[in-house]
Coordinates of C-alpha atoms in Angstrom, one line a residue:
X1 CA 115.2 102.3 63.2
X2 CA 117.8 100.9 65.5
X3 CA 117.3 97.1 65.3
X4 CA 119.2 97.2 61.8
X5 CA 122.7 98.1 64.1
X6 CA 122.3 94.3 65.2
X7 CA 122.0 93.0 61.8
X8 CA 125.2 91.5 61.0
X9 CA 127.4 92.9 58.6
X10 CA 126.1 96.8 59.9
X11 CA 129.0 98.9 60.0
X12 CA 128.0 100.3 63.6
X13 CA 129.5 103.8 62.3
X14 CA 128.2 104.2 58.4
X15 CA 124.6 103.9 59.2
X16 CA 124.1 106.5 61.9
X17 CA 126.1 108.9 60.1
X18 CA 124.3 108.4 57.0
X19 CA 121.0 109.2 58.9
X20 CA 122.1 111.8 60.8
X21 CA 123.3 113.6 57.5
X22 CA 120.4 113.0 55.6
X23 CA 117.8 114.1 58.4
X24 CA 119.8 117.1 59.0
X25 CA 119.5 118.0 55.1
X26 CA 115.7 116.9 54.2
X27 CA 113.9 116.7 58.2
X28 CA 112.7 120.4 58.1
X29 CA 112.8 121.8 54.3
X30 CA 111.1 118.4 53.2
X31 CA 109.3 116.8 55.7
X32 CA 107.5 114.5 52.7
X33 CA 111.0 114.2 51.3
X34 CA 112.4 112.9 54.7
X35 CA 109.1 110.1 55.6
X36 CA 109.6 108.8 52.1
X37 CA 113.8 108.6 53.4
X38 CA 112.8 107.3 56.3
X39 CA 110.9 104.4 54.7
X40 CA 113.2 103.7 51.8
X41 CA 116.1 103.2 54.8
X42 CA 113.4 100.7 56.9
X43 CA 112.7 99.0 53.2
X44 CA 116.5 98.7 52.6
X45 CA 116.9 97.0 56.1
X46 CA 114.2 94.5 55.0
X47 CA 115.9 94.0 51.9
X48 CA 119.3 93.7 54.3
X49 CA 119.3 89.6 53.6
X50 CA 119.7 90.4 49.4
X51 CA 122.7 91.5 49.6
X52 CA 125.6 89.9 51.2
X53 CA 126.6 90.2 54.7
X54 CA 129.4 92.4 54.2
X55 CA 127.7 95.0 51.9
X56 CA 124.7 95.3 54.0
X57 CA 125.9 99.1 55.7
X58 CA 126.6 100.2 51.8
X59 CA 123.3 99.6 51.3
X60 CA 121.2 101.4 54.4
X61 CA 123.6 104.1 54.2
X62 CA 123.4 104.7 50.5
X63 CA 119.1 104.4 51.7
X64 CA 119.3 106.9 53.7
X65 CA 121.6 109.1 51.5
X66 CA 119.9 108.3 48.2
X67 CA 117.5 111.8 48.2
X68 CA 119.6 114.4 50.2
X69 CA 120.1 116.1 46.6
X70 CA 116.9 117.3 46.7
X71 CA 117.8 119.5 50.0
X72 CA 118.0 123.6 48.9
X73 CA 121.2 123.6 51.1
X74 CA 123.4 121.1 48.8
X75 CA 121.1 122.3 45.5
X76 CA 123.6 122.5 42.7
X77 CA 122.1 121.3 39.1
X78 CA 118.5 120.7 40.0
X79 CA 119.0 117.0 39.0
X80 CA 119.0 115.2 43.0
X81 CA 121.5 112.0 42.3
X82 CA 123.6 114.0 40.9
X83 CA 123.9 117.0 43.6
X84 CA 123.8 114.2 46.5
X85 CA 126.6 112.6 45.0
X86 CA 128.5 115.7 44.0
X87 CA 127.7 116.6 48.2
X88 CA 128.8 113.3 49.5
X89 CA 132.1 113.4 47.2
X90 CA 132.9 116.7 48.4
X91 CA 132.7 115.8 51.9
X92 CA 134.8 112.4 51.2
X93 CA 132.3 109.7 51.9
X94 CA 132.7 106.1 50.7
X95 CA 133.2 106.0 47.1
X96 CA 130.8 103.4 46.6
X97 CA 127.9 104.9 49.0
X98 CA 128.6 108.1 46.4
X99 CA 128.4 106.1 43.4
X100 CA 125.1 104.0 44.5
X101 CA 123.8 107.4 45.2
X102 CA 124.5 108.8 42.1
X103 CA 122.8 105.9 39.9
X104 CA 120.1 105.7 42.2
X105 CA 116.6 103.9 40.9
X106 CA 117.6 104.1 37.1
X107 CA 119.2 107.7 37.4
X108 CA 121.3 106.9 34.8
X109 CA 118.9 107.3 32.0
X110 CA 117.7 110.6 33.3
X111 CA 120.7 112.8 32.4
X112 CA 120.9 112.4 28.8
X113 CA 117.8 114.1 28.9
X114 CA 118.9 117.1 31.2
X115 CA 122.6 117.6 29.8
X116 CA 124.5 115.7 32.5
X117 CA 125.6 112.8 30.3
X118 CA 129.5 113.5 31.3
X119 CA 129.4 114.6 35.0
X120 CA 127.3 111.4 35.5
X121 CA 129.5 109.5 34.2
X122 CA 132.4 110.7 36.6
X123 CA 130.7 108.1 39.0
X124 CA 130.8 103.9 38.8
X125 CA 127.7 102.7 37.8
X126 CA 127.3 99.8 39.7
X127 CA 124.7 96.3 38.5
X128 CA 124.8 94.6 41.8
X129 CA 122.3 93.2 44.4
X130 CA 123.2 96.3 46.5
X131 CA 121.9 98.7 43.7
X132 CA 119.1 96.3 43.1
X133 CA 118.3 96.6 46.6
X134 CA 118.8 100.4 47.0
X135 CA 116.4 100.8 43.8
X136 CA 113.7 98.3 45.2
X137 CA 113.9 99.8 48.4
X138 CA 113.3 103.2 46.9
X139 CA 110.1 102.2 43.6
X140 CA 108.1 100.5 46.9
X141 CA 108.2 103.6 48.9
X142 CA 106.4 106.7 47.7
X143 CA 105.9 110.5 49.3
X144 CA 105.4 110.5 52.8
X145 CA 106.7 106.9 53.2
X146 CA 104.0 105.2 51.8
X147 CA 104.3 101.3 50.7
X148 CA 103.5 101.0 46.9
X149 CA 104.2 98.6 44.1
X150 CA 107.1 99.4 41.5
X151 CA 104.1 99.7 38.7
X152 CA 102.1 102.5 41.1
X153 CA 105.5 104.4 41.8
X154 CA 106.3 104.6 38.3
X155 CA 103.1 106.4 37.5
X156 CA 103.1 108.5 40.3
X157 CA 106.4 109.7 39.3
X158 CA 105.3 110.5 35.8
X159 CA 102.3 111.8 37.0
X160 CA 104.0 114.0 40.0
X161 CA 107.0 115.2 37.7
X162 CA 104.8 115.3 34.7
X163 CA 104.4 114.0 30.7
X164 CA 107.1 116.1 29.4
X165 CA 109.4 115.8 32.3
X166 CA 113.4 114.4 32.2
X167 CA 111.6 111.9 33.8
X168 CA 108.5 111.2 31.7
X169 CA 110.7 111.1 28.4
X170 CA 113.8 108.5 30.2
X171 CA 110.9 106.6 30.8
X172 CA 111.6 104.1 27.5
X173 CA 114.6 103.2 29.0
X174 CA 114.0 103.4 32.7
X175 CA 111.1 101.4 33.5
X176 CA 111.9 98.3 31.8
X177 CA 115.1 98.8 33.8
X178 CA 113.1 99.2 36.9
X179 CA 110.7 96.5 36.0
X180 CA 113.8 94.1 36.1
X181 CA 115.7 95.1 39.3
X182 CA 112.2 94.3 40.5
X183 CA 111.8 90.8 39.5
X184 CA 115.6 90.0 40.5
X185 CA 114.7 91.6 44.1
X186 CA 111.5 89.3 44.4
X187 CA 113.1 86.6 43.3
X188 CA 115.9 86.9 46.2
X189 CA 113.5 87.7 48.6
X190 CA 111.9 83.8 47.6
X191 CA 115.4 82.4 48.0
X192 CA 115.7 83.6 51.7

């Protein structure tokens, strides 16, 4: 995972800090948790010439941050963007890198349904080609780092967190969401 440090725009610090965190939070509770990580962060690097130069650390960073919430060591409200964010706030990371973690992959319509409406909402929500790319990067990556399409993800999400999941029931909401970032992904990837 090094050849993204000679991409340019990389801040030569952010990245390996953001890795280093995140495989010391999800490497041994959640080795699944940590191969999906570790392919959302390649993905994101892929996705690197989206974004504009100057933005590209924001977004491998906030890659390799974008699950740590699910680690039992940072575990405050059950709801992963949420506890991530709360984590990375409390240890004074980049506002932004927080934030992108926060509204990770449509998370935004998820906490309505599990009565985090308000603390959500502490954090920016950001519409950019950085969260587009952090969201792409994580619907074509499933457990265990597997490649998948954005339409497979979202059923194997439902189908892993179940029907009547936070989830399952955002879903209205969140996958034509997701559907779009998808589309305005592709369509930068054509313009490259």
């Amino acid at each position: 995972m090094k050849a993204h440090l000679d991409r340019p725009g990389v801040d030569p610090a952010l990245v390996p800090r953001a890795r280093r965190l995140a495989k010391g939070l999800l490497r041994k509770p959640l080795i699944e948790r940590w191969q999906h990580t570790q392919g959302v962060a390649k993905r994101a690097v892929e996705l690197a010439g989206t974004v504009p130069v100057g933005e590209r650390s924001i977004l491998i960073a906030a890659a390799w941050l974008h699950d740590i919430g699910y680690s039992p060591a940072i575990r405050r409200t059950g709801f992963h963007p949420l506890d991530g964010a709360l984590h990375l706030r409390r240890k004074h990371w980049e506002p932004r890198v927080v934030a992108l973690v926060a509204h990770h992959s449509g998370a935004r319509f998820v906490p309505v349904e599990r009565g985090f409406a308000d603390l959500m909402g502490t954090f920016d929500f950001e519409d950019s080609p950085v969260s587009d790319a952090l969201t792409y990067a994580d619907q074509t990556v499933g457990p265990g780092g597997r490649r998948m399409t954005v339409e497979y993800r979202i059923a194997e999400a439902i189908a892993r967190h179940g029907p009547d999941s936070p989830n399952a029931r955002a879903r209205v909401d969140r996958v034509p969401y997701l559907l779009a970032v998808a589309e305005r992904v592709e369509a930068r990837l054509k313009e490259k």
